[in-house]
PDB file of C-alpha atoms in Angstrom:
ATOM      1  CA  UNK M   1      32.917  22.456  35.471  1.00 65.00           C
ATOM      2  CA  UNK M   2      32.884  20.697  38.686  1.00 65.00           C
ATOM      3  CA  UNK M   3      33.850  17.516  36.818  1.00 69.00           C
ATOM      4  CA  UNK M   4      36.913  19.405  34.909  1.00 77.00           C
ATOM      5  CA  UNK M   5      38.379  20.042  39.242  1.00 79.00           C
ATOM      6  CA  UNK M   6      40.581  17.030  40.195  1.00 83.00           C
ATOM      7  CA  UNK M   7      39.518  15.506  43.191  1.00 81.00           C
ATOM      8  CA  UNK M   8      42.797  16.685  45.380  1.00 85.00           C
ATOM      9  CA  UNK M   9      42.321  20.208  44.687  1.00 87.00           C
ATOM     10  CA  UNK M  10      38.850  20.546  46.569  1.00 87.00           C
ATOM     11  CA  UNK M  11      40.359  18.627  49.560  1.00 88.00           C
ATOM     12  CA  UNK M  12      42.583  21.408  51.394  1.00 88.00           C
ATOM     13  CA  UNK M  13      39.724  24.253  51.339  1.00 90.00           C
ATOM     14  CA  UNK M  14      37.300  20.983  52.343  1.00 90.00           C
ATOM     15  CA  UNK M  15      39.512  20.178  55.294  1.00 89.00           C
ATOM     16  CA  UNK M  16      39.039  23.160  57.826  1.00 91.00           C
ATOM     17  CA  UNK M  17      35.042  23.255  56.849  1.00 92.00           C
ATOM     18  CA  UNK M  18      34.629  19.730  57.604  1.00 91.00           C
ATOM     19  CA  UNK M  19      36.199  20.137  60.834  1.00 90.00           C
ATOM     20  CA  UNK M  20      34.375  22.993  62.209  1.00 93.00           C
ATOM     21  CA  UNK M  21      30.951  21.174  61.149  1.00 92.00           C
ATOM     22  CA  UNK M  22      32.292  17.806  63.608  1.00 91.00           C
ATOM     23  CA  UNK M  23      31.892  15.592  60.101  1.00 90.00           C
ATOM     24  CA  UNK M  24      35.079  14.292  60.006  1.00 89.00           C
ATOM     25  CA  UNK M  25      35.621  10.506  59.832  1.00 90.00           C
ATOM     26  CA  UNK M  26      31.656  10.167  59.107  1.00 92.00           C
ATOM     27  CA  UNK M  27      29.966   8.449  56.494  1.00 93.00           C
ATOM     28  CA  UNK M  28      27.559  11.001  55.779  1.00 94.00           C
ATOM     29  CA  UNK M  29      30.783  13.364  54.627  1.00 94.00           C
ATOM     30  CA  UNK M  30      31.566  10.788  52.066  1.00 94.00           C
ATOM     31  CA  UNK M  31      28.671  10.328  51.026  1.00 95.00           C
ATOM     32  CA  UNK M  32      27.869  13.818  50.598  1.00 94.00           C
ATOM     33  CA  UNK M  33      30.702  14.707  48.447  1.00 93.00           C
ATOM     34  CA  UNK M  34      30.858  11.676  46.641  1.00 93.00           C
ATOM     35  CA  UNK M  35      26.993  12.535  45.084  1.00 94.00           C
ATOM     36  CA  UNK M  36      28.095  16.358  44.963  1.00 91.00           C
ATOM     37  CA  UNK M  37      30.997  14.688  42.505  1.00 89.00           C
ATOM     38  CA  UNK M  38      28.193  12.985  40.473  1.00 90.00           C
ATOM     39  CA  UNK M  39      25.565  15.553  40.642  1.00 92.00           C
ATOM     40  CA  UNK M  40      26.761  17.093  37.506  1.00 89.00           C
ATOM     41  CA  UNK M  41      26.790  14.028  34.933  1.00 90.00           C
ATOM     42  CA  UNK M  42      23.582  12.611  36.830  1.00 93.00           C
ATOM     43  CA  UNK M  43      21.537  15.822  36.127  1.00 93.00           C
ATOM     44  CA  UNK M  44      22.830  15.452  32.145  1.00 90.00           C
ATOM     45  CA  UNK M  45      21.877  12.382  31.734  1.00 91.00           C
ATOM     46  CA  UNK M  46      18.840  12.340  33.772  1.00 93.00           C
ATOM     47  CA  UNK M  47      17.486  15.581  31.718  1.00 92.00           C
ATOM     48  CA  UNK M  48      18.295  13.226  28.416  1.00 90.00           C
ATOM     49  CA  UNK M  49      15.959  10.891  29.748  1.00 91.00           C
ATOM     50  CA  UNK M  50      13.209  13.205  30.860  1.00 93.00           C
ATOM     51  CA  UNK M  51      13.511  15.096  27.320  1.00 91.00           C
ATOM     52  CA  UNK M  52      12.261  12.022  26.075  1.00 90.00           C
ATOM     53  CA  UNK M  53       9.054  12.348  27.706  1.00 90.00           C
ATOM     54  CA  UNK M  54       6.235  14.214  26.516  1.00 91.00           C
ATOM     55  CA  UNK M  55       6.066  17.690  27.816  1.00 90.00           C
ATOM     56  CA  UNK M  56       1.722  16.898  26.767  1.00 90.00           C
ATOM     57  CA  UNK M  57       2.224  14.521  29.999  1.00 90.00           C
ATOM     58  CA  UNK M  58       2.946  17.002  31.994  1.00 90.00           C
ATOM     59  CA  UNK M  59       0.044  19.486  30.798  1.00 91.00           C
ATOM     60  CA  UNK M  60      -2.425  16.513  31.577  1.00 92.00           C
ATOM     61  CA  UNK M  61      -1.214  15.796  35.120  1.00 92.00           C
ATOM     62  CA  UNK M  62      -1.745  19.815  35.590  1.00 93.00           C
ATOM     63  CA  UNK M  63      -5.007  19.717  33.970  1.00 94.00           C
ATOM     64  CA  UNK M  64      -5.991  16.965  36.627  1.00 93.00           C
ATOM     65  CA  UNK M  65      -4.755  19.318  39.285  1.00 92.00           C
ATOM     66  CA  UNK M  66      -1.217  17.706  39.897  1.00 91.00           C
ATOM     67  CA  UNK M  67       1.280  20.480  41.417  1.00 91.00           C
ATOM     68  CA  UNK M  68       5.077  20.376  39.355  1.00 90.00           C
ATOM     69  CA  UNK M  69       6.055  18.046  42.562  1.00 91.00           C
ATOM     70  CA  UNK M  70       3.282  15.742  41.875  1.00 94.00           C
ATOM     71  CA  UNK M  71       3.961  15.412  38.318  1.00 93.00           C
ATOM     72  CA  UNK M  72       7.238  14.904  39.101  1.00 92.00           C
ATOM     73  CA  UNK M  73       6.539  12.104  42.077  1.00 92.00           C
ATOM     74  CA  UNK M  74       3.605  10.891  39.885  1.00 92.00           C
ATOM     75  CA  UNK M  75       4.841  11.009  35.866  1.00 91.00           C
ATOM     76  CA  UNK M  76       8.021  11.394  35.312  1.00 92.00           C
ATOM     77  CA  UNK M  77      10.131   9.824  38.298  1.00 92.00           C
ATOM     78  CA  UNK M  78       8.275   6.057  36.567  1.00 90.00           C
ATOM     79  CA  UNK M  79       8.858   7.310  33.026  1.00 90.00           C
ATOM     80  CA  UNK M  80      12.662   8.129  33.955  1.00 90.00           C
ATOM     81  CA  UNK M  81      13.379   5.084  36.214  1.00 89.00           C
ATOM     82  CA  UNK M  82      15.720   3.382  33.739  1.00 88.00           C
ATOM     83  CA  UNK M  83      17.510   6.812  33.735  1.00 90.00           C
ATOM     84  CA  UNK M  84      17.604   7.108  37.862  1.00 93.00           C
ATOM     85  CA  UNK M  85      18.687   3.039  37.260  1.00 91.00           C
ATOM     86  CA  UNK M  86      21.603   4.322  34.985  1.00 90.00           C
ATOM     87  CA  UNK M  87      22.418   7.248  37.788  1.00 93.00           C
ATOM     88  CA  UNK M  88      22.658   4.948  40.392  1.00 93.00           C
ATOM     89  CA  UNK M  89      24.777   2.695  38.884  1.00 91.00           C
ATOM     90  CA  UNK M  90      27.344   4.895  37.961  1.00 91.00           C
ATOM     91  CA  UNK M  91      27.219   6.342  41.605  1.00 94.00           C
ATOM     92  CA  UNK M  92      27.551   3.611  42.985  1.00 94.00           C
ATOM     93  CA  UNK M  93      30.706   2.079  40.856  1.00 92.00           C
ATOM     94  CA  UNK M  94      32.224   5.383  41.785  1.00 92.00           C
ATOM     95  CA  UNK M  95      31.517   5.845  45.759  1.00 94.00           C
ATOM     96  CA  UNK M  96      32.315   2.021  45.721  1.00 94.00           C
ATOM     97  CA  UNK M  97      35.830   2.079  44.639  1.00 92.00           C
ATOM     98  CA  UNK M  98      36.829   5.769  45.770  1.00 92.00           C
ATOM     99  CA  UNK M  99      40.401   6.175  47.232  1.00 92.00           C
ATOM    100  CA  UNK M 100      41.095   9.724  47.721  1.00 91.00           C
ATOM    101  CA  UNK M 101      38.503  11.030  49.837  1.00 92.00           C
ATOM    102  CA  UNK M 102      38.500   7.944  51.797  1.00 92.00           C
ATOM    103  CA  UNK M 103      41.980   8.179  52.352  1.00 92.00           C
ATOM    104  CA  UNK M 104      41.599  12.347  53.642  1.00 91.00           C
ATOM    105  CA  UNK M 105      38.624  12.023  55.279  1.00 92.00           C
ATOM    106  CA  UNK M 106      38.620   8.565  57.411  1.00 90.00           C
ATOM    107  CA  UNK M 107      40.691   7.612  59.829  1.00 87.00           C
ATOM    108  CA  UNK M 108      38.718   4.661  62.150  1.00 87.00           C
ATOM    109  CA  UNK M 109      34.920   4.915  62.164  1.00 89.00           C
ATOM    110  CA  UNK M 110      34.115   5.156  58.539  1.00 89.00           C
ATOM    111  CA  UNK M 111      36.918   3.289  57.438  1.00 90.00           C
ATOM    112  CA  UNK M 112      36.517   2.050  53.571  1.00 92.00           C
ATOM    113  CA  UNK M 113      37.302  -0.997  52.134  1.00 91.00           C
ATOM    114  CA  UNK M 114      39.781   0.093  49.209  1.00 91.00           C
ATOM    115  CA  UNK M 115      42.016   1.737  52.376  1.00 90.00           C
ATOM    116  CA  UNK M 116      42.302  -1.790  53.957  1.00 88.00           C
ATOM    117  CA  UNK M 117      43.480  -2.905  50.409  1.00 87.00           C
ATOM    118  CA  UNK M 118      45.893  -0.378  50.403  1.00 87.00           C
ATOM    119  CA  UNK M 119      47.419  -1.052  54.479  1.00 84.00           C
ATOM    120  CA  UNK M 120      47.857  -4.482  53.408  1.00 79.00           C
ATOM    121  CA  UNK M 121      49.434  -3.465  50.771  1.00 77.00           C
ATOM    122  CA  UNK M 122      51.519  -1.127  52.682  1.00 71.00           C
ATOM    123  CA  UNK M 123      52.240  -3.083  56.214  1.00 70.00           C
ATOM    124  CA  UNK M 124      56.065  -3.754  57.765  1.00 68.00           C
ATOM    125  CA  UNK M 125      55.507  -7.225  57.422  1.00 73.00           C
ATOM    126  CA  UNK M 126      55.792  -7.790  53.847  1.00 76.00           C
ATOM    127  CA  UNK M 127      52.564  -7.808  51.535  1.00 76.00           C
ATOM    128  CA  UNK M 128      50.155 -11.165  52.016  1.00 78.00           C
ATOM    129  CA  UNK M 129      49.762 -11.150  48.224  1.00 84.00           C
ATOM    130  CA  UNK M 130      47.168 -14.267  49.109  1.00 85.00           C
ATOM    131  CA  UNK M 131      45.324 -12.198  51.855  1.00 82.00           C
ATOM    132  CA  UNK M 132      45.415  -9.487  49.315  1.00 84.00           C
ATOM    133  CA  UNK M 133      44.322 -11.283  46.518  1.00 88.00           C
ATOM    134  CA  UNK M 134      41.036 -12.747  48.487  1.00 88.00           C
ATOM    135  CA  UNK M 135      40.034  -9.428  50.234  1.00 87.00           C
ATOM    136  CA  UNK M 136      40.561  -7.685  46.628  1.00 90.00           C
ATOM    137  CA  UNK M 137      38.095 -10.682  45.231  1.00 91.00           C
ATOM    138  CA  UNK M 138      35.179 -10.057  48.142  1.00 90.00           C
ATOM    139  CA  UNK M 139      35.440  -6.798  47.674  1.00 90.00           C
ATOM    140  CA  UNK M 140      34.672  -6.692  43.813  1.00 91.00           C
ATOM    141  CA  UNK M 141      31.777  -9.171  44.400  1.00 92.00           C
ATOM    142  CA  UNK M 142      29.196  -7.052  45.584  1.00 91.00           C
ATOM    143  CA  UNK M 143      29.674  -4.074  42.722  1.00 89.00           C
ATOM    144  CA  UNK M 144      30.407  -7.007  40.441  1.00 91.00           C
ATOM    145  CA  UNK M 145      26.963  -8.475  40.726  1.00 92.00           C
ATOM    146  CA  UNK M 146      25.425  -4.899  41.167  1.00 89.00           C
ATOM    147  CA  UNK M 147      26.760  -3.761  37.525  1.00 86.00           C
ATOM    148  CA  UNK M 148      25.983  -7.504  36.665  1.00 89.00           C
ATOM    149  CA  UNK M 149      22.468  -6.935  37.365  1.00 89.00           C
ATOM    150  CA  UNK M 150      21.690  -3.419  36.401  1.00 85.00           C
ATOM    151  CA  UNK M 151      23.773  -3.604  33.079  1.00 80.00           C
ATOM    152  CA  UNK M 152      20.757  -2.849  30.907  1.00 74.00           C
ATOM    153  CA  UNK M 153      20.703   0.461  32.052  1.00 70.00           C
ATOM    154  CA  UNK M 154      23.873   0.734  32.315  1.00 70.00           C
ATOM    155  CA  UNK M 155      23.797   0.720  28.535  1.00 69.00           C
ATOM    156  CA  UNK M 156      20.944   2.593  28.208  1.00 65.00           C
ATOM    157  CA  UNK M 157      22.432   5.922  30.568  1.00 60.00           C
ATOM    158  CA  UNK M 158      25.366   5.811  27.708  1.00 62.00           C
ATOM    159  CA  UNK M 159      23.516   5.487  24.864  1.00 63.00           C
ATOM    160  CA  UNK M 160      20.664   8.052  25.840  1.00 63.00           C
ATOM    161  CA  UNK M 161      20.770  10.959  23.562  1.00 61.00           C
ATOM    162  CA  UNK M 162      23.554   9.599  21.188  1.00 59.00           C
ATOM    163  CA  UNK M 163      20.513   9.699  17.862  1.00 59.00           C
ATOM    164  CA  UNK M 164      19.130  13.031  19.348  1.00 54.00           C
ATOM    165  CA  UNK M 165      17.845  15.225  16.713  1.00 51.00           C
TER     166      UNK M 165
ATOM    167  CA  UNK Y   1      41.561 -12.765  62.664  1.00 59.00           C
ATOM    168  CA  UNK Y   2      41.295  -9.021  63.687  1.00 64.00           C
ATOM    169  CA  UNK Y   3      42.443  -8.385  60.832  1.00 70.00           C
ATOM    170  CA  UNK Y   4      39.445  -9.773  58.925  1.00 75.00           C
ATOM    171  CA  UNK Y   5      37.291  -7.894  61.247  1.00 79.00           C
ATOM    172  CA  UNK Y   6      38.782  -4.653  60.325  1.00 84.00           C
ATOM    173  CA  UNK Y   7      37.975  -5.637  56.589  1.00 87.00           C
ATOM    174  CA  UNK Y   8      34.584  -6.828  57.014  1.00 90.00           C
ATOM    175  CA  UNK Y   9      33.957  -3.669  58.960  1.00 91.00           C
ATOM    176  CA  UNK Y  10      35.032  -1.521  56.225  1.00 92.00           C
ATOM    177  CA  UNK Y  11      32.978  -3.628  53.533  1.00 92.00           C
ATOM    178  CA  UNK Y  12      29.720  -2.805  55.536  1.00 93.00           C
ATOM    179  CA  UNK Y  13      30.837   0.971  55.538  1.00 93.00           C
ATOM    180  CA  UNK Y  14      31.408   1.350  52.163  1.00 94.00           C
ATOM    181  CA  UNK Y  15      28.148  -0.135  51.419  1.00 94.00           C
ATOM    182  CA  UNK Y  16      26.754   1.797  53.896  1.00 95.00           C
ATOM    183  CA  UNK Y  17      28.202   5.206  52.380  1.00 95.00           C
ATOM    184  CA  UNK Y  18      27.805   3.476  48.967  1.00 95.00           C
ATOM    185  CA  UNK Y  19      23.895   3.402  49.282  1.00 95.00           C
ATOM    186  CA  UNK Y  20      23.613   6.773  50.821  1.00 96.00           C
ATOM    187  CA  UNK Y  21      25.765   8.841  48.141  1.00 96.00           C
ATOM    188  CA  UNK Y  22      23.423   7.120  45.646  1.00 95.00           C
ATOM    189  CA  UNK Y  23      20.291   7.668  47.270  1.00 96.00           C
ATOM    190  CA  UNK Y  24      21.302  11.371  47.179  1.00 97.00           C
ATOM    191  CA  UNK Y  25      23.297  11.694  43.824  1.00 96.00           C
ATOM    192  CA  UNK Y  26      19.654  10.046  42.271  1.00 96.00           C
ATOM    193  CA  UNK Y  27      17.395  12.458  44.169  1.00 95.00           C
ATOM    194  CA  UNK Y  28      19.322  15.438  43.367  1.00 96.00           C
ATOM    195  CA  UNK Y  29      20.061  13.934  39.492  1.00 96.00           C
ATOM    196  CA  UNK Y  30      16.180  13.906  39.225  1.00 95.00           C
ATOM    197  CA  UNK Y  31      15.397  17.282  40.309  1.00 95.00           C
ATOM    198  CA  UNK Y  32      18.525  19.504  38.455  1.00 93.00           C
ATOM    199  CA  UNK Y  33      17.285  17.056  35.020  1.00 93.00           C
ATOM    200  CA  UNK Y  34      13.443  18.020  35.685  1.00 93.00           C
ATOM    201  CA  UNK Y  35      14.488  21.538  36.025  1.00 91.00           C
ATOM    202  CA  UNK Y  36      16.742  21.432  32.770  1.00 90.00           C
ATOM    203  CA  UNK Y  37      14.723  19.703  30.574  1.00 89.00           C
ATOM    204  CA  UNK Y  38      11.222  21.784  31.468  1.00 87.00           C
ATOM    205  CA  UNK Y  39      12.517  25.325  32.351  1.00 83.00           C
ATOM    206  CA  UNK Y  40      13.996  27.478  30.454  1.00 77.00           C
ATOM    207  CA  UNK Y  41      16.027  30.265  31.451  1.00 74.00           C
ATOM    208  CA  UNK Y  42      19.162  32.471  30.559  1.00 70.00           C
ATOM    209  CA  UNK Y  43      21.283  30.700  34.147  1.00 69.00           C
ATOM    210  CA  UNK Y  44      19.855  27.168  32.995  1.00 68.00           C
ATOM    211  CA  UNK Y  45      21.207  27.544  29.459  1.00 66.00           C
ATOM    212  CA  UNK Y  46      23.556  24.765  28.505  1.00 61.00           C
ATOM    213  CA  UNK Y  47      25.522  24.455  25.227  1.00 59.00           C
ATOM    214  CA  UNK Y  48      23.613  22.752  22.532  1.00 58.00           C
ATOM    215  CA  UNK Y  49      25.754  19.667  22.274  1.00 54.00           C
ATOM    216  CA  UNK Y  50      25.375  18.350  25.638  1.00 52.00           C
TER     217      UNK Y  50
END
């Protein structure tokens, strides 16, 4: 459900709350409701992954004694860590290259980089389409090499589940 | 030249919020998928095709 809400409809009731708790222009606000946004398709895919574990793995950590946060520390957070991989990566594509909330939330201190793209963009001089052009390029580098990197599970989070049955 | 400051300034904070919304988003993924795919319950029921 939470996935079905645009974005801009959760901002106005979001507005007065985040002023009375002083989190305005923080990065822990954006980061908050950027994983509250993700929450919902993480915990999917993540219980794919863990459905693909044994539940006998779980009765053997218990017979050894292990609490359900110890199996979970201990078995199946290593079993699922190409799921978490997966996760993250989508996360992180996401909180990366987020506009809105940026734009309602921020004004100085937690600044992003997609609103500097979009006040260059924007200025009275004219747009420095080579300015432009470079920041836009050093600012896809970092989630470039990120996805670059992690792509493996990247594949894996979309396939997960697809031959369930 | 301040210019690039104010950009480089805004790389490290979305990197900076970048790592902790995933950090979170991860943690919390973990714990709501443990709880789906080992509990069942009538408020954890989800349709069969997800």
């Amino acid at each position: 459900m939470v996935r079905l809400i645009p974005p801009i409809v959760t901002t106005l009731p979001l507005f007065p709350v985040t002023n009375a708790l002083g989190l305005q222009d923080t990065h822990v606000l954006l980061a908050v409701l950027y994983a509250t946004f993700f929450v919902s398709l993480g915990s999917f895919v993540m219980r794919t992954f863990i459905d693909q574990i044994p539940k006998e793995m779980d009765e053997a950590a218990a017979i050894d004694g292990a609490g359900r946060f110890t199996t979970l520390w201990r078995v199946i957070m290593p079993l699922s860590a190409q799921g978490m991989m997966a996760v993250a990566v989508f996360v992180a594509v996401y909180a990366w290259n987020e506009f809105l909330f940026a734009f309602i939330f921020t004004s100085i201190r937690a600044k992003t980089a997609p609103l500097v793209l979009a006040e260059v963009v924007g200025s009275f001089d004219g747009v420095e389409w080579g300015t432009l052009f470079a920041a836009a390029t050093v600012q896809l580098l970092p989630v470039l090499a990120f996805v670059w990197i992690t792509q493996k599970y990247l594949v894996a989070g979309l396939t997960a589940g697809a031959t369930k049955g | 030249m301040a210019a690039l400051a104010d950009f480089f300034r805004a790389l490290g904070n979305s990197a900076i919020i970048t790592a902790q919304a995933t950090v979170i988003a991860v943690f919390a993924s973990l714990l709501a998928g443990y709880a789906y795919s080992r509990f069942r319950s009538r408020w954890l029921a989800v349709p069969p095709s997800c």
